Amino acid sequence: AQSVTQLDSQVPVFEEAPVELRCNYSSSVSVYLFWYVQYPNQGLQLLLKYLSGSTLVESINGFEAEFNKSQTSFHLRKPSVHISDTAEYFCAVSETGGFKTIFGAGTRLFVKA
Amino acid sequence: EAGVVQSPRYKIIEKKQPVAFWCNPISGHNTLYWYLQNLGQGPELLIRYENEEAVDDSQLPKDRFSAERLKGVDSTLKIQPAELGDSAVYLCASSLGTAGNEQFFGPGTRLTVL
């Protein structure tokens, strides 16, 4: 069985500062990894995902995450955040080839002016 | 293209009453999920459908929860009778039927049981 741990429940950061949201997972088999974002009063949206290949994956709005198999991590980073990045971010894992997705508890990113 | 539609957005009921939630997935998506999201937690799978077949309902409390997806399109999740602990957000998501594909989520139904 898989599990996901998001180490920070809330991350406050000033605008234009860098940010890292941490995610660790546990699994006995190979995995797919995802980051979803939930803006206020909206549904979850996929931000980026790792299925295979390059361990560094990027989103269209400047976020990136790196799959680290030895540390079982998939941390999300952005070099310079905007006010509009304020949202809740969920890390998720599923078995390779599987459909059941396990979500972490979420990290609330709050960007301050 | 319309996203995943859920109704109602909010529901307040008294305990022991029945309640139903409706979901219309994105057209062409054969996989449909119902999730439960408690405050401060991530979504937890209740049931997954492939077309009209429930292929994973291991986390669905079958004594009071039921779901159906007639004709493999829209779906209904029902609770009867509701308990205080059922207060949560119920999310519906859909995807194309390939592992690793993006799940598209609806806005959810926030249920309050008094």
PDB file of C-alpha atoms in Angstrom:
ATOM      1  CA  ALA A   1       0.000   0.000   0.000  1.00  0.00           C
ATOM      2  CA  GLN A   2       1.105   3.513  -0.685  1.00  0.00           C
ATOM      3  CA  SER A   3       1.086   6.543   1.572  1.00  0.00           C
ATOM      4  CA  VAL A   4       1.923  10.202   1.138  1.00  0.00           C
ATOM      5  CA  THR A   5       3.258  12.649   3.707  1.00  0.00           C
ATOM      6  CA  GLN A   6       3.219  16.373   3.151  1.00  0.00           C
ATOM      7  CA  LEU A   7       5.483  17.714   5.811  1.00  0.00           C
ATOM      8  CA  ASP A   8       4.075  21.241   6.030  1.00  0.00           C
ATOM      9  CA  SER A   9       0.406  22.011   6.521  1.00  0.00           C
ATOM     10  CA  GLN A  10       0.915  25.738   5.856  1.00  0.00           C
ATOM     11  CA  VAL A  11       3.670  27.676   4.123  1.00  0.00           C
ATOM     12  CA  PRO A  12       3.559  31.478   4.282  1.00  0.00           C
ATOM     13  CA  VAL A  13       5.940  33.249   1.906  1.00  0.00           C
ATOM     14  CA  PHE A  14       6.448  36.735   0.541  1.00  0.00           C
ATOM     15  CA  GLU A  15       5.760  37.530  -3.103  1.00  0.00           C
ATOM     16  CA  GLU A  16       8.737  36.921  -5.423  1.00  0.00           C
ATOM     17  CA  ALA A  17      10.436  34.673  -2.870  1.00  0.00           C
ATOM     18  CA  PRO A  18      11.274  31.038  -3.679  1.00  0.00           C
ATOM     19  CA  VAL A  19       9.197  28.241  -2.192  1.00  0.00           C
ATOM     20  CA  GLU A  20       9.486  24.489  -1.692  1.00  0.00           C
ATOM     21  CA  LEU A  21       6.555  22.278  -0.731  1.00  0.00           C
ATOM     22  CA  ARG A  22       7.734  18.944   0.556  1.00  0.00           C
ATOM     23  CA  CYS A  23       6.273  15.548  -0.272  1.00  0.00           C
ATOM     24  CA  ASN A  24       7.470  12.096   0.725  1.00  0.00           C
ATOM     25  CA  TYR A  25       5.834   8.860  -0.273  1.00  0.00           C
ATOM     26  CA  SER A  26       5.978   5.228   0.719  1.00  0.00           C
ATOM     27  CA  SER A  27       5.478   2.352  -1.687  1.00  0.00           C
ATOM     28  CA  SER A  28       6.793  -1.157  -2.239  1.00  0.00           C
ATOM     29  CA  VAL A  29       6.317  -0.882  -6.008  1.00  0.00           C
ATOM     30  CA  SER A  30       7.122   1.657  -8.673  1.00  0.00           C
ATOM     31  CA  VAL A  31       4.879   4.689  -8.696  1.00  0.00           C
ATOM     32  CA  TYR A  32       3.393   7.571 -10.588  1.00  0.00           C
ATOM     33  CA  LEU A  33       3.540  10.903  -8.759  1.00  0.00           C
ATOM     34  CA  PHE A  34       1.303  13.964  -9.045  1.00  0.00           C
ATOM     35  CA  TRP A  35       0.858  17.467  -7.718  1.00  0.00           C
ATOM     36  CA  TYR A  36      -2.660  18.906  -7.771  1.00  0.00           C
ATOM     37  CA  VAL A  37      -3.600  22.494  -6.891  1.00  0.00           C
ATOM     38  CA  GLN A  38      -6.893  23.708  -5.462  1.00  0.00           C
ATOM     39  CA  TYR A  39      -7.640  27.423  -5.722  1.00  0.00           C
ATOM     40  CA  PRO A  40     -10.308  28.862  -3.404  1.00  0.00           C
ATOM     41  CA  ASN A  41     -13.807  27.650  -4.295  1.00  0.00           C
ATOM     42  CA  GLN A  42     -12.547  25.528  -7.180  1.00  0.00           C
ATOM     43  CA  GLY A  43     -11.944  21.843  -7.811  1.00  0.00           C
ATOM     44  CA  LEU A  44      -8.516  20.233  -7.783  1.00  0.00           C
ATOM     45  CA  GLN A  45      -6.474  20.688 -10.969  1.00  0.00           C
ATOM     46  CA  LEU A  46      -3.427  18.763 -12.081  1.00  0.00           C
ATOM     47  CA  LEU A  47      -0.287  20.885 -11.792  1.00  0.00           C
ATOM     48  CA  LEU A  48       2.304  18.356 -12.967  1.00  0.00           C
ATOM     49  CA  LYS A  49       3.038  14.639 -12.923  1.00  0.00           C
ATOM     50  CA  TYR A  50       5.865  12.145 -13.119  1.00  0.00           C
ATOM     51  CA  LEU A  51       5.236   8.886 -14.956  1.00  0.00           C
ATOM     52  CA  SER A  52       8.664   7.925 -16.264  1.00  0.00           C
ATOM     53  CA  GLY A  53      11.725   9.345 -17.950  1.00  0.00           C
ATOM     54  CA  SER A  54      13.265  12.614 -16.804  1.00  0.00           C
ATOM     55  CA  THR A  55      13.010  12.963 -13.046  1.00  0.00           C
ATOM     56  CA  LEU A  56      12.486  16.741 -13.316  1.00  0.00           C
ATOM     57  CA  VAL A  57       9.021  17.753 -14.446  1.00  0.00           C
ATOM     58  CA  GLU A  58       7.693  21.250 -14.998  1.00  0.00           C
ATOM     59  CA  SER A  59       4.334  22.976 -15.130  1.00  0.00           C
ATOM     60  CA  ILE A  60       3.295  25.776 -17.463  1.00  0.00           C
ATOM     61  CA  ASN A  61       3.208  28.344 -14.649  1.00  0.00           C
ATOM     62  CA  GLY A  62       6.774  27.963 -13.407  1.00  0.00           C
ATOM     63  CA  PHE A  63       6.500  25.148 -10.853  1.00  0.00           C
ATOM     64  CA  GLU A  64       8.784  22.143 -11.017  1.00  0.00           C
ATOM     65  CA  ALA A  65       9.140  18.915  -9.080  1.00  0.00           C
ATOM     66  CA  GLU A  66      11.895  16.346  -8.965  1.00  0.00           C
ATOM     67  CA  PHE A  67      11.373  12.644  -8.424  1.00  0.00           C
ATOM     68  CA  ASN A  68      14.025  11.333  -6.050  1.00  0.00           C
ATOM     69  CA  LYS A  69      13.700   7.565  -5.798  1.00  0.00           C
ATOM     70  CA  SER A  70      16.385   7.075  -3.175  1.00  0.00           C
ATOM     71  CA  GLN A  71      14.772   9.614  -0.850  1.00  0.00           C
ATOM     72  CA  THR A  72      11.219   8.699  -1.925  1.00  0.00           C
ATOM     73  CA  SER A  73      10.439  12.369  -2.396  1.00  0.00           C
ATOM     74  CA  PHE A  74       8.679  14.555  -4.951  1.00  0.00           C
ATOM     75  CA  HIS A  75       9.145  18.110  -3.680  1.00  0.00           C
ATOM     76  CA  LEU A  76       7.489  20.999  -5.498  1.00  0.00           C
ATOM     77  CA  ARG A  77       9.458  24.188  -6.091  1.00  0.00           C
ATOM     78  CA  LYS A  78       9.027  27.604  -7.618  1.00  0.00           C
ATOM     79  CA  PRO A  79      11.851  30.180  -7.775  1.00  0.00           C
ATOM     80  CA  SER A  80       9.565  33.214  -7.482  1.00  0.00           C
ATOM     81  CA  VAL A  81       5.959  33.042  -6.317  1.00  0.00           C
ATOM     82  CA  HIS A  82       3.067  35.359  -7.116  1.00  0.00           C
ATOM     83  CA  ILE A  83       0.035  36.345  -5.091  1.00  0.00           C
ATOM     84  CA  SER A  84      -2.029  34.247  -7.499  1.00  0.00           C
ATOM     85  CA  ASP A  85      -0.173  31.096  -6.392  1.00  0.00           C
ATOM     86  CA  THR A  86      -2.037  31.208  -3.090  1.00  0.00           C
ATOM     87  CA  ALA A  87      -3.847  27.873  -2.976  1.00  0.00           C
ATOM     88  CA  GLU A  88      -3.775  24.404  -1.454  1.00  0.00           C
ATOM     89  CA  TYR A  89      -1.380  21.934  -3.012  1.00  0.00           C
ATOM     90  CA  PHE A  90      -1.849  18.172  -2.842  1.00  0.00           C
ATOM     91  CA  CYS A  91       0.808  15.569  -3.556  1.00  0.00           C
ATOM     92  CA  ALA A  92      -0.506  12.205  -4.756  1.00  0.00           C
ATOM     93  CA  VAL A  93       0.824   8.758  -5.643  1.00  0.00           C
ATOM     94  CA  SER A  94      -0.465   5.739  -7.524  1.00  0.00           C
ATOM     95  CA  GLU A  95       1.048   2.413  -8.469  1.00  0.00           C
ATOM     96  CA  THR A  96       2.548   2.291 -11.938  1.00  0.00           C
ATOM     97  CA  GLY A  97      -0.248   1.055 -14.153  1.00  0.00           C
ATOM     98  CA  GLY A  98      -2.785   1.424 -11.367  1.00  0.00           C
ATOM     99  CA  PHE A  99      -5.749   3.710 -10.954  1.00  0.00           C
ATOM    100  CA  LYS A 100      -6.053   4.129  -7.198  1.00  0.00           C
ATOM    101  CA  THR A 101      -4.541   7.466  -6.210  1.00  0.00           C
ATOM    102  CA  ILE A 102      -3.542   8.271  -2.638  1.00  0.00           C
ATOM    103  CA  PHE A 103      -3.493  11.960  -1.732  1.00  0.00           C
ATOM    104  CA  GLY A 104      -1.525  13.732   0.949  1.00  0.00           C
ATOM    105  CA  ALA A 105      -3.215  16.000   3.475  1.00  0.00           C
ATOM    106  CA  GLY A 106      -2.311  19.113   1.511  1.00  0.00           C
ATOM    107  CA  THR A 107      -0.114  22.173   2.032  1.00  0.00           C
ATOM    108  CA  ARG A 108      -1.696  25.597   2.111  1.00  0.00           C
ATOM    109  CA  LEU A 109       0.575  28.100   0.358  1.00  0.00           C
ATOM    110  CA  PHE A 110      -0.115  31.674   1.364  1.00  0.00           C
ATOM    111  CA  VAL A 111       1.722  34.333  -0.621  1.00  0.00           C
ATOM    112  CA  LYS A 112       1.945  37.718   1.072  1.00  0.00           C
ATOM    113  CA  ALA A 113       2.541  41.070  -0.621  1.00  0.00           C
TER     114      ALA A 113
ATOM    115  CA  GLU B   1     -15.705  21.925 -23.069  1.00  0.00           C
ATOM    116  CA  ALA B   2     -17.680  21.676 -19.844  1.00  0.00           C
ATOM    117  CA  GLY B   3     -15.866  20.360 -16.808  1.00  0.00           C
ATOM    118  CA  VAL B   4     -17.131  17.912 -14.208  1.00  0.00           C
ATOM    119  CA  VAL B   5     -20.470  19.115 -12.914  1.00  0.00           C
ATOM    120  CA  GLN B   6     -21.699  18.410  -9.418  1.00  0.00           C
ATOM    121  CA  SER B   7     -24.908  19.325  -7.657  1.00  0.00           C
ATOM    122  CA  PRO B   8     -25.868  20.551  -5.237  1.00  0.00           C
ATOM    123  CA  ARG B   9     -22.874  22.657  -4.203  1.00  0.00           C
ATOM    124  CA  TYR B  10     -24.065  22.838  -0.609  1.00  0.00           C
ATOM    125  CA  LYS B  11     -26.438  20.689   1.407  1.00  0.00           C
ATOM    126  CA  ILE B  12     -27.539  20.975   5.024  1.00  0.00           C
ATOM    127  CA  ILE B  13     -29.590  18.172   6.537  1.00  0.00           C
ATOM    128  CA  GLU B  14     -30.445  16.781   9.931  1.00  0.00           C
ATOM    129  CA  LYS B  15     -28.962  13.499  11.051  1.00  0.00           C
ATOM    130  CA  LYS B  16     -30.827  10.367  10.038  1.00  0.00           C
ATOM    131  CA  GLN B  17     -32.102  12.055   6.877  1.00  0.00           C
ATOM    132  CA  PRO B  18     -31.169  10.762   3.408  1.00  0.00           C
ATOM    133  CA  VAL B  19     -29.111  12.799   0.964  1.00  0.00           C
ATOM    134  CA  ALA B  20     -27.997  12.353  -2.634  1.00  0.00           C
ATOM    135  CA  PHE B  21     -25.251  13.924  -4.714  1.00  0.00           C
ATOM    136  CA  TRP B  22     -25.119  14.019  -8.486  1.00  0.00           C
ATOM    137  CA  CYS B  23     -22.140  14.099 -10.822  1.00  0.00           C
ATOM    138  CA  ASN B  24     -21.864  14.526 -14.588  1.00  0.00           C
ATOM    139  CA  PRO B  25     -18.323  13.723 -15.783  1.00  0.00           C
ATOM    140  CA  ILE B  26     -16.512  15.138 -18.788  1.00  0.00           C
ATOM    141  CA  SER B  27     -17.899  13.716 -21.992  1.00  0.00           C
ATOM    142  CA  GLY B  28     -15.990  10.629 -23.090  1.00  0.00           C
ATOM    143  CA  HIS B  29     -14.402   9.934 -19.718  1.00  0.00           C
ATOM    144  CA  ASN B  30     -15.124   6.319 -18.867  1.00  0.00           C
ATOM    145  CA  THR B  31     -13.559   6.393 -15.406  1.00  0.00           C
ATOM    146  CA  LEU B  32     -15.463   8.133 -12.613  1.00  0.00           C
ATOM    147  CA  TYR B  33     -14.394   8.569  -8.996  1.00  0.00           C
ATOM    148  CA  TRP B  34     -16.183   9.641  -5.841  1.00  0.00           C
ATOM    149  CA  TYR B  35     -13.954  10.996  -3.081  1.00  0.00           C
ATOM    150  CA  LEU B  36     -14.550  12.154   0.474  1.00  0.00           C
ATOM    151  CA  GLN B  37     -12.557  15.150   1.708  1.00  0.00           C
ATOM    152  CA  ASN B  38     -12.583  15.984   5.390  1.00  0.00           C
ATOM    153  CA  LEU B  39     -11.431  19.380   6.618  1.00  0.00           C
ATOM    154  CA  GLY B  40      -7.665  19.635   6.508  1.00  0.00           C
ATOM    155  CA  GLN B  41      -7.261  16.343   4.668  1.00  0.00           C
ATOM    156  CA  GLY B  42      -6.726  15.188   1.126  1.00  0.00           C
ATOM    157  CA  PRO B  43      -9.358  13.380  -0.916  1.00  0.00           C
ATOM    158  CA  GLU B  44     -10.015   9.743   0.010  1.00  0.00           C
ATOM    159  CA  LEU B  45     -11.455   7.382  -2.574  1.00  0.00           C
ATOM    160  CA  LEU B  46     -14.936   6.034  -1.916  1.00  0.00           C
ATOM    161  CA  ILE B  47     -15.643   4.293  -5.214  1.00  0.00           C
ATOM    162  CA  ARG B  48     -14.295   4.093  -8.752  1.00  0.00           C
ATOM    163  CA  TYR B  49     -16.298   3.202 -11.852  1.00  0.00           C
ATOM    164  CA  GLU B  50     -15.131   1.948 -15.207  1.00  0.00           C
ATOM    165  CA  ASN B  51     -18.117   2.715 -17.411  1.00  0.00           C
ATOM    166  CA  GLU B  52     -21.086   1.407 -15.421  1.00  0.00           C
ATOM    167  CA  GLU B  53     -19.096  -1.102 -13.378  1.00  0.00           C
ATOM    168  CA  ALA B  54     -17.909  -0.333  -9.847  1.00  0.00           C
ATOM    169  CA  VAL B  55     -14.366  -1.718  -9.944  1.00  0.00           C
ATOM    170  CA  ASP B  56     -13.174  -0.446  -6.557  1.00  0.00           C
ATOM    171  CA  ASP B  57     -15.683   0.135  -3.771  1.00  0.00           C
ATOM    172  CA  SER B  58     -13.585  -1.246  -0.942  1.00  0.00           C
ATOM    173  CA  GLN B  59     -13.654   2.073   0.958  1.00  0.00           C
ATOM    174  CA  LEU B  60     -17.386   2.696   0.564  1.00  0.00           C
ATOM    175  CA  PRO B  61     -19.303   2.193   3.870  1.00  0.00           C
ATOM    176  CA  LYS B  62     -21.942  -0.006   2.351  1.00  0.00           C
ATOM    177  CA  ASP B  63     -24.228  -0.006   5.356  1.00  0.00           C
ATOM    178  CA  ARG B  64     -25.279   3.556   4.636  1.00  0.00           C
ATOM    179  CA  PHE B  65     -23.633   4.624   1.371  1.00  0.00           C
ATOM    180  CA  SER B  66     -24.634   3.560  -2.112  1.00  0.00           C
ATOM    181  CA  ALA B  67     -23.720   4.699  -5.584  1.00  0.00           C
ATOM    182  CA  GLU B  68     -24.806   4.068  -9.113  1.00  0.00           C
ATOM    183  CA  ARG B  69     -23.684   4.979 -12.590  1.00  0.00           C
ATOM    184  CA  LEU B  70     -26.443   3.952 -14.913  1.00  0.00           C
ATOM    185  CA  LYS B  71     -25.527   3.918 -18.612  1.00  0.00           C
ATOM    186  CA  GLY B  72     -21.933   4.678 -17.690  1.00  0.00           C
ATOM    187  CA  VAL B  73     -22.308   8.455 -17.768  1.00  0.00           C
ATOM    188  CA  ASP B  74     -23.562  10.448 -14.801  1.00  0.00           C
ATOM    189  CA  SER B  75     -23.517   9.091 -11.286  1.00  0.00           C
ATOM    190  CA  THR B  76     -25.339   9.463  -7.983  1.00  0.00           C
ATOM    191  CA  LEU B  77     -23.941   8.938  -4.497  1.00  0.00           C
ATOM    192  CA  LYS B  78     -26.439   8.446  -1.695  1.00  0.00           C
ATOM    193  CA  ILE B  79     -26.218   8.379   2.083  1.00  0.00           C
ATOM    194  CA  GLN B  80     -29.075   6.922   4.099  1.00  0.00           C
ATOM    195  CA  PRO B  81     -29.261   7.672   6.941  1.00  0.00           C
ATOM    196  CA  ALA B  82     -26.741  10.477   7.339  1.00  0.00           C
ATOM    197  CA  GLU B  83     -24.696  10.759  10.526  1.00  0.00           C
ATOM    198  CA  LEU B  84     -22.957  13.752  12.067  1.00  0.00           C
ATOM    199  CA  GLY B  85     -19.576  12.352  11.008  1.00  0.00           C
ATOM    200  CA  ASP B  86     -20.594  12.424   7.344  1.00  0.00           C
ATOM    201  CA  SER B  87     -20.149  16.203   7.268  1.00  0.00           C
ATOM    202  CA  ALA B  88     -17.460  16.725   4.625  1.00  0.00           C
ATOM    203  CA  VAL B  89     -16.931  17.678   0.995  1.00  0.00           C
ATOM    204  CA  TYR B  90     -17.839  15.000  -1.542  1.00  0.00           C
ATOM    205  CA  LEU B  91     -15.795  15.249  -4.719  1.00  0.00           C
ATOM    206  CA  CYS B  92     -16.422  13.695  -8.088  1.00  0.00           C
ATOM    207  CA  ALA B  93     -13.660  13.255 -10.649  1.00  0.00           C
ATOM    208  CA  SER B  94     -13.352  11.692 -14.069  1.00  0.00           C
ATOM    209  CA  SER B  95     -10.547  10.583 -16.353  1.00  0.00           C
ATOM    210  CA  LEU B  96      -9.823   8.719 -19.525  1.00  0.00           C
ATOM    211  CA  GLY B  97      -9.303   5.058 -18.727  1.00  0.00           C
ATOM    212  CA  THR B  98      -5.518   4.881 -18.793  1.00  0.00           C
ATOM    213  CA  ALA B  99      -3.380   4.626 -15.688  1.00  0.00           C
ATOM    214  CA  GLY B 100      -1.487   7.821 -14.976  1.00  0.00           C
ATOM    215  CA  ASN B 101      -3.988  10.021 -16.746  1.00  0.00           C
ATOM    216  CA  GLU B 102      -5.063  13.292 -15.183  1.00  0.00           C
ATOM    217  CA  GLN B 103      -8.169  13.252 -13.028  1.00  0.00           C
ATOM    218  CA  PHE B 104     -10.523  16.178 -13.573  1.00  0.00           C
ATOM    219  CA  PHE B 105     -12.363  17.220 -10.431  1.00  0.00           C
ATOM    220  CA  GLY B 106     -15.686  18.875  -9.919  1.00  0.00           C
ATOM    221  CA  PRO B 107     -16.117  21.687  -7.366  1.00  0.00           C
ATOM    222  CA  GLY B 108     -17.547  19.295  -4.790  1.00  0.00           C
ATOM    223  CA  THR B 109     -20.641  19.182  -2.614  1.00  0.00           C
ATOM    224  CA  ARG B 110     -20.224  20.442   0.929  1.00  0.00           C
ATOM    225  CA  LEU B 111     -22.459  18.424   3.229  1.00  0.00           C
ATOM    226  CA  THR B 112     -23.337  19.604   6.726  1.00  0.00           C
ATOM    227  CA  VAL B 113     -25.200  17.179   8.973  1.00  0.00           C
ATOM    228  CA  LEU B 114     -26.834  18.797  12.018  1.00  0.00           C
TER     229      LEU B 114
END
